């Protein structure tokens, strides 16, 4: 079983991600509704993967990831960032901050699971 | 436009290739730069396969000091591919895309040598082949291209104790999509059985030959064609039936997205068909339908589709065709059909009226396009039949509305719900959604009009007036026969649900819910007011 934290302020999208992953029955899912909550939860418990939307109130996704990296929390945790549109330059910065992989909206459930699996298998 | 870029690009790449050849591919940097250009620009201007191969070649360069034989083979393959692109362009001026063309994704960790040979041979048999190198690319390509068949290697198909075969079919939104799995190592009975149980159409076991792989795939695609046809062809006329429309819709949109060229449709109705049927009998009526279809088949381009929607109503689909062109084609068909009819010296007048419409990025579904073409056709009939009218924004569609009111303080939820309604296809109706952030906001103005149809999606938990209060007022104020109320509840409190039903709610949905649930409920409930 893998532990995954899903952080997205958009309730509907978070619902979609959680529903999709729960169908697979091999993941334990936690949710966070903004950047601050994501940072606190990821700091308090250990997760195998953080799925995080970049555009969020309080802290945005990149900020959360780079703070977690400073705290040394990324050593055993992969990060998948959900972006509105992938722009190379932004991606480069986010990668430097510690983001492992990207997924741009809109995406299908089949693609989401595939990427999550690849990240956790590696 | 893109083709022009491609030609210029290919010419430049060729020049550089000749130069590299003269230098015997000896310089690492030169080779790398060349591949880098193909990778970067190629993918942007629609030469994806070459770009991917360049990427592979670049990876093969990593760790070597000098390009070797391997890279030279890559370079040749890339040049071959680009050469074919150029020829395809020349051909397409004279021929339209073959209707029989089928495509599938080949994917593999098998030795590249085998893969490319299989791909090449399938292409000479008229199939279009795409490659994907990992699961992510595979899923992305399936979603984009809707292949007729997928072939995957066992190491990618199997993940731990499960396989991804079902997911492949989900991504293609086609439960019948044939998926073949080939195994590169030895495989025991048990593993092969598991693949079959999970939905593999067949498992190719080693030792295999290129011939075997190519023939197995080719035959499968060949067998599929008549079966698909039997399902999708109208018996009387030989035109496609509605079933084909369902099967083709996602492919049409995907092709539009990929090529950037829209498809157009034309809705036609035979003029005075009912009188012909009444005065000369059904047999004559059937004969007229057959004439119409056989004449259109002899005149249409191979890539155009003709579908009998029912009775004397037909739908044409023109792929990669703009609006003006569509109108011209239809007028031409009208003239040639008139000639055909006059040669037969029939005792009655026979012709058809057509309305056309062209896809844009703003169209939510084929049904919306058909509604537009329908409106254009009505206009054409008013103008005196045997004419063609194209839909324009000014053409009014007189289809009745289903008014959807979404009353919810959570705007994100409301827009999610509205999206699902916009994607509903209700034949002969249009959906119009209006959002209210509270019950008070809803009752501020009079939104109700007699004779209209309403569908209210109402959240239970709201500040101020809650959902129950709103529901009570709605049911007290307006007749319930043409107003559906669907409640959204946040908790699993049975009392709430009972209370809502007592107050006259038609149904409820518990949050969080899946969009499929919402769509299924909405479709079923809407029937009540139609």
Coordinates of N, CA and C in Angstrom, one line a residue, chain B residues 157-271:
Chain B
X157 N 2.4 -4.3 -20.5 CA 1.0 -4.7 -20.2 C 0.8 -5.1 -18.8
X158 N 1.9 -5.7 -18.2 CA 1.7 -6.3 -16.9 C 2.4 -5.4 -15.8
X159 N 1.7 -5.2 -14.8 CA 2.3 -4.4 -13.7 C 2.0 -5.2 -12.4
X160 N 3.0 -5.8 -11.8 CA 2.8 -6.6 -10.6 C 1.9 -7.7 -10.9
X161 N 0.8 -7.8 -10.1 CA -0.1 -8.9 -10.4 C -1.3 -8.5 -11.3
X162 N -1.3 -7.3 -11.8 CA -2.4 -6.9 -12.6 C -1.9 -6.4 -14.0
X163 N -2.9 -6.3 -14.9 CA -2.5 -5.9 -16.2 C -3.2 -4.5 -16.5
X164 N -2.7 -3.8 -17.5 CA -3.3 -2.5 -17.8 C -4.2 -2.6 -19.0
X165 N -4.6 -3.8 -19.4 CA -5.4 -4.0 -20.6 C -6.7 -3.3 -20.5
X166 N -7.4 -3.4 -19.4 CA -8.7 -2.7 -19.2 C -8.5 -1.2 -19.3
X167 N -7.4 -0.7 -18.7 CA -7.2 0.7 -18.8 C -7.0 1.3 -20.2
X168 N -6.3 0.4 -21.0 CA -6.1 0.8 -22.4 C -7.4 1.0 -23.1
X169 N -8.3 0.0 -22.8 CA -9.7 0.1 -23.4 C -10.5 1.3 -22.9
X170 N -10.3 1.6 -21.6 CA -10.9 2.8 -21.0 C -10.4 4.1 -21.7
X171 N -9.1 4.1 -21.8 CA -8.5 5.3 -22.4 C -9.0 5.5 -23.9
X172 N -9.3 4.4 -24.5 CA -9.8 4.5 -25.9 C -11.3 4.7 -25.9
X173 N -11.9 4.6 -24.8 CA -13.4 4.6 -24.6 C -14.0 3.6 -25.6
X174 N -13.4 2.4 -25.7 CA -13.9 1.4 -26.6 C -13.7 0.0 -25.9
X175 N -14.7 -0.5 -25.4 CA -14.6 -1.8 -24.6 C -14.2 -2.9 -25.6
X176 N -14.5 -2.7 -26.9 CA -14.2 -3.8 -27.8 C -12.9 -3.7 -28.5
X177 N -12.1 -2.7 -28.1 CA -10.8 -2.4 -28.8 C -9.9 -3.7 -28.7
X178 N -9.5 -4.2 -29.8 CA -8.6 -5.4 -29.7 C -7.2 -5.0 -29.2
X179 N -6.8 -5.7 -28.2 CA -5.5 -5.5 -27.6 C -4.6 -6.8 -27.7
X180 N -3.5 -6.7 -28.4 CA -2.7 -7.9 -28.6 C -1.4 -7.6 -27.7
X181 N -1.0 -8.7 -27.1 CA 0.2 -8.6 -26.2 C 1.3 -9.5 -26.8
X182 N 2.4 -9.0 -26.9 CA 3.5 -9.9 -27.4 C 4.5 -10.0 -26.3
X183 N 5.0 -11.2 -26.1 CA 5.9 -11.5 -25.0 C 7.3 -11.7 -25.6
X184 N 8.3 -11.1 -25.0 CA 9.6 -11.2 -25.5 C 10.4 -12.3 -24.9
X185 N 10.1 -12.7 -23.7 CA 10.7 -13.8 -23.1 C 9.9 -15.1 -23.2
X186 N 10.2 -16.1 -22.6 CA 9.4 -17.3 -22.6 C 8.1 -17.0 -21.8
X187 N 7.0 -17.7 -22.1 CA 5.8 -17.4 -21.3 C 5.2 -18.7 -21.0
X188 N 4.8 -18.9 -19.7 CA 4.1 -20.1 -19.4 C 2.6 -19.9 -19.6
X189 N 1.9 -21.1 -19.6 CA 0.5 -21.1 -19.8 C -0.3 -20.1 -18.9
X190 N 0.1 -20.2 -17.6 CA -0.6 -19.4 -16.6 C -0.6 -17.9 -16.9
X191 N 0.6 -17.4 -17.3 CA 0.7 -16.0 -17.5 C -0.1 -15.6 -18.8
X192 N -0.1 -16.5 -19.8 CA -0.8 -16.2 -21.0 C -2.3 -16.2 -20.7
X193 N -2.8 -17.2 -19.9 CA -4.2 -17.3 -19.5 C -4.6 -16.0 -18.8
X194 N -3.8 -15.5 -17.9 CA -4.1 -14.3 -17.2 C -4.3 -13.1 -18.2
X195 N -3.5 -13.0 -19.2 CA -3.6 -12.0 -20.1 C -4.9 -12.1 -20.9
X196 N -5.3 -13.3 -21.3 CA -6.6 -13.5 -22.0 C -7.7 -13.1 -21.0
X197 N -7.6 -13.6 -19.8 CA -8.7 -13.3 -18.8 C -8.9 -11.8 -18.7
X198 N -7.8 -11.1 -18.7 CA -7.9 -9.6 -18.5 C -8.3 -8.9 -19.8
X199 N -8.6 -9.6 -20.9 CA -9.1 -8.9 -22.0 C -8.2 -8.9 -23.3
X200 N -7.1 -9.5 -23.2 CA -6.2 -9.5 -24.4 C -7.0 -10.3 -25.5
X201 N -6.8 -9.8 -26.8 CA -7.5 -10.5 -27.9 C -6.6 -11.7 -28.3
X202 N -5.3 -11.5 -28.3 CA -4.5 -12.6 -28.4 C -3.1 -12.3 -27.9
X203 N -2.4 -13.4 -27.6 CA -1.0 -13.3 -27.0 C -0.1 -13.9 -28.0
X204 N 0.9 -13.1 -28.4 CA 1.9 -13.6 -29.4 C 3.1 -14.1 -28.6
X205 N 3.4 -15.4 -28.7 CA 4.4 -16.0 -27.9 C 5.7 -16.2 -28.8
X206 N 6.8 -16.1 -28.2 CA 8.0 -16.5 -28.9 C 8.2 -18.0 -29.1
X207 N 8.9 -18.5 -30.1 CA 9.6 -17.7 -31.1 C 8.6 -17.1 -32.1
X208 N 8.5 -15.8 -32.3 CA 7.6 -15.3 -33.3 C 8.4 -14.8 -34.5
X209 N 7.7 -14.6 -35.6 CA 8.4 -14.1 -36.8 C 7.7 -12.8 -37.2
X210 N 8.4 -12.0 -37.9 CA 7.8 -10.7 -38.4 C 6.5 -11.1 -39.2
X211 N 6.6 -12.1 -40.0 CA 5.5 -12.5 -40.8 C 4.3 -12.8 -39.9
X212 N 4.5 -13.6 -38.9 CA 3.4 -13.9 -38.0 C 2.8 -12.7 -37.4
X213 N 3.6 -11.8 -36.9 CA 3.0 -10.6 -36.2 C 2.2 -9.8 -37.2
X214 N 2.8 -9.6 -38.4 CA 2.2 -8.7 -39.4 C 0.8 -9.4 -39.8
X215 N 0.9 -10.6 -40.1 CA -0.3 -11.3 -40.6 C -1.4 -11.4 -39.5
X216 N -1.0 -11.7 -38.3 CA -2.0 -11.8 -37.2 C -2.7 -10.4 -37.1
X217 N -2.0 -9.4 -37.1 CA -2.6 -8.0 -36.9 C -3.4 -7.6 -38.2
X218 N -2.8 -7.9 -39.3 CA -3.5 -7.5 -40.5 C -4.9 -8.2 -40.7
X219 N -4.9 -9.5 -40.4 CA -6.1 -10.3 -40.6 C -7.1 -9.8 -39.6
X220 N -6.6 -9.6 -38.4 CA -7.6 -9.1 -37.3 C -8.3 -7.8 -37.8
X221 N -7.5 -6.9 -38.3 CA -8.1 -5.7 -38.7 C -9.1 -5.9 -39.9
X222 N -8.7 -6.9 -40.8 CA -9.5 -7.2 -41.9 C -10.8 -7.8 -41.5
X223 N -10.7 -8.7 -40.5 CA -12.0 -9.4 -40.0 C -12.9 -8.4 -39.4
X224 N -12.3 -7.4 -38.7 CA -13.1 -6.5 -38.0 C -14.0 -5.6 -38.9
X225 N -13.4 -5.3 -40.1 CA -14.1 -4.4 -41.0 C -15.5 -4.9 -41.3
X226 N -15.7 -6.1 -41.9 CA -17.1 -6.5 -42.2 C -18.0 -6.6 -41.0
X227 N -17.5 -6.9 -39.9 CA -18.3 -7.0 -38.7 C -18.8 -5.6 -38.3
X228 N -17.9 -4.7 -38.3 CA -18.2 -3.3 -38.0 C -19.3 -2.8 -39.0
X229 N -19.1 -3.2 -40.2 CA -20.0 -2.8 -41.2 C -21.4 -3.3 -41.0
X230 N -21.4 -4.7 -40.7 CA -22.7 -5.3 -40.5 C -23.5 -4.6 -39.4
X231 N -22.8 -4.1 -38.4 CA -23.4 -3.4 -37.3 C -23.9 -2.0 -37.6
X232 N -23.1 -1.4 -38.6 CA -23.3 0.0 -38.8 C -24.0 0.4 -40.1
X233 N -24.4 -0.6 -40.9 CA -24.9 -0.3 -42.2 C -26.4 -0.5 -42.2
X234 N -27.1 0.5 -42.8 CA -28.6 0.4 -43.0 C -28.9 -0.6 -44.1
X235 N -29.8 -1.6 -43.7 CA -30.0 -2.7 -44.6 C -30.6 -2.3 -46.0
X236 N -31.6 -1.4 -45.9 CA -32.3 -1.0 -47.1 C -31.4 -0.3 -48.1
X237 N -30.6 0.7 -47.7 CA -30.0 1.6 -48.6 C -28.5 1.3 -48.7
X238 N -27.9 0.7 -47.7 CA -26.4 0.5 -47.7 C -25.7 1.7 -47.2
X239 N -26.4 2.8 -46.8 CA -25.7 3.9 -46.1 C -25.4 3.4 -44.7
X240 N -24.6 4.2 -43.9 CA -24.4 3.9 -42.5 C -25.7 4.2 -41.7
X241 N -25.8 3.6 -40.5 CA -26.9 3.9 -39.7 C -26.5 4.8 -38.5
X242 N -27.4 5.1 -37.6 CA -27.0 5.9 -36.4 C -25.9 5.4 -35.5
X243 N -25.9 4.0 -35.5 CA -24.9 3.4 -34.7 C -23.5 3.9 -35.0
X244 N -23.3 4.0 -36.3 CA -22.0 4.4 -36.8 C -21.6 5.8 -36.3
X245 N -22.7 6.6 -36.1 CA -22.5 8.0 -35.6 C -21.9 8.0 -34.2
X246 N -22.5 7.1 -33.4 CA -22.0 7.0 -32.0 C -20.5 6.5 -32.0
X247 N -20.2 5.6 -32.9 CA -18.9 5.0 -32.9 C -17.8 6.0 -33.5
X248 N -18.3 6.9 -34.4 CA -17.3 7.8 -35.0 C -17.1 9.1 -34.3
X249 N -18.1 9.5 -33.5 CA -18.1 10.8 -32.9 C -16.7 11.2 -32.3
X250 N -16.2 10.4 -31.4 CA -15.0 10.8 -30.7 C -13.8 10.8 -31.7
X251 N -13.9 10.0 -32.7 CA -12.8 10.0 -33.7 C -12.8 11.3 -34.5
X252 N -14.0 11.8 -34.8 CA -14.1 13.0 -35.6 C -13.5 14.2 -34.8
X253 N -13.9 14.3 -33.5 CA -13.4 15.4 -32.7 C -11.9 15.3 -32.5
X254 N -11.4 14.1 -32.3 CA -10.0 13.9 -32.1 C -9.2 14.3 -33.4
X255 N -9.8 13.9 -34.5 CA -9.1 14.3 -35.8 C -9.1 15.8 -36.0
X256 N -10.2 16.4 -35.7 CA -10.3 17.9 -35.7 C -9.2 18.5 -34.9
X257 N -9.1 18.0 -33.7 CA -8.1 18.5 -32.7 C -6.7 18.3 -33.2
X258 N -6.5 17.2 -33.8 CA -5.1 16.8 -34.3 C -4.7 17.7 -35.5
X259 N -5.7 17.7 -36.5 CA -5.3 18.3 -37.7 C -5.6 19.8 -37.7
X260 N -6.4 20.3 -36.8 CA -6.8 21.7 -36.8 C -7.8 22.0 -37.9
X261 N -8.1 21.1 -38.8 CA -9.1 21.3 -39.8 C -10.5 20.8 -39.4
X262 N -11.5 21.6 -39.4 CA -12.8 21.1 -38.9 C -13.5 20.1 -39.9
X263 N -14.5 19.4 -39.3 CA -15.3 18.6 -40.2 C -16.6 19.4 -40.3
X264 N -17.3 19.1 -41.4 CA -18.6 19.7 -41.6 C -19.7 18.6 -41.8
X265 N -20.9 19.0 -41.5 CA -22.0 18.0 -41.8 C -23.1 18.7 -42.6
X266 N -23.9 17.9 -43.3 CA -25.0 18.4 -44.0 C -26.2 17.4 -43.7
X267 N -27.3 18.0 -43.3 CA -28.5 17.3 -43.0 C -29.4 17.4 -44.2
X268 N -29.9 16.3 -44.8 CA -30.8 16.4 -45.9 C -32.1 15.7 -45.7
X269 N -33.0 16.1 -46.5 CA -34.4 15.6 -46.4 C -34.9 15.6 -47.9
X270 N -35.4 14.4 -48.3 CA -35.9 14.4 -49.7 C -37.2 15.2 -49.8
X271 N -37.3 15.9 -50.9 CA -38.5 16.8 -51.0 C -39.7 15.9 -51.4

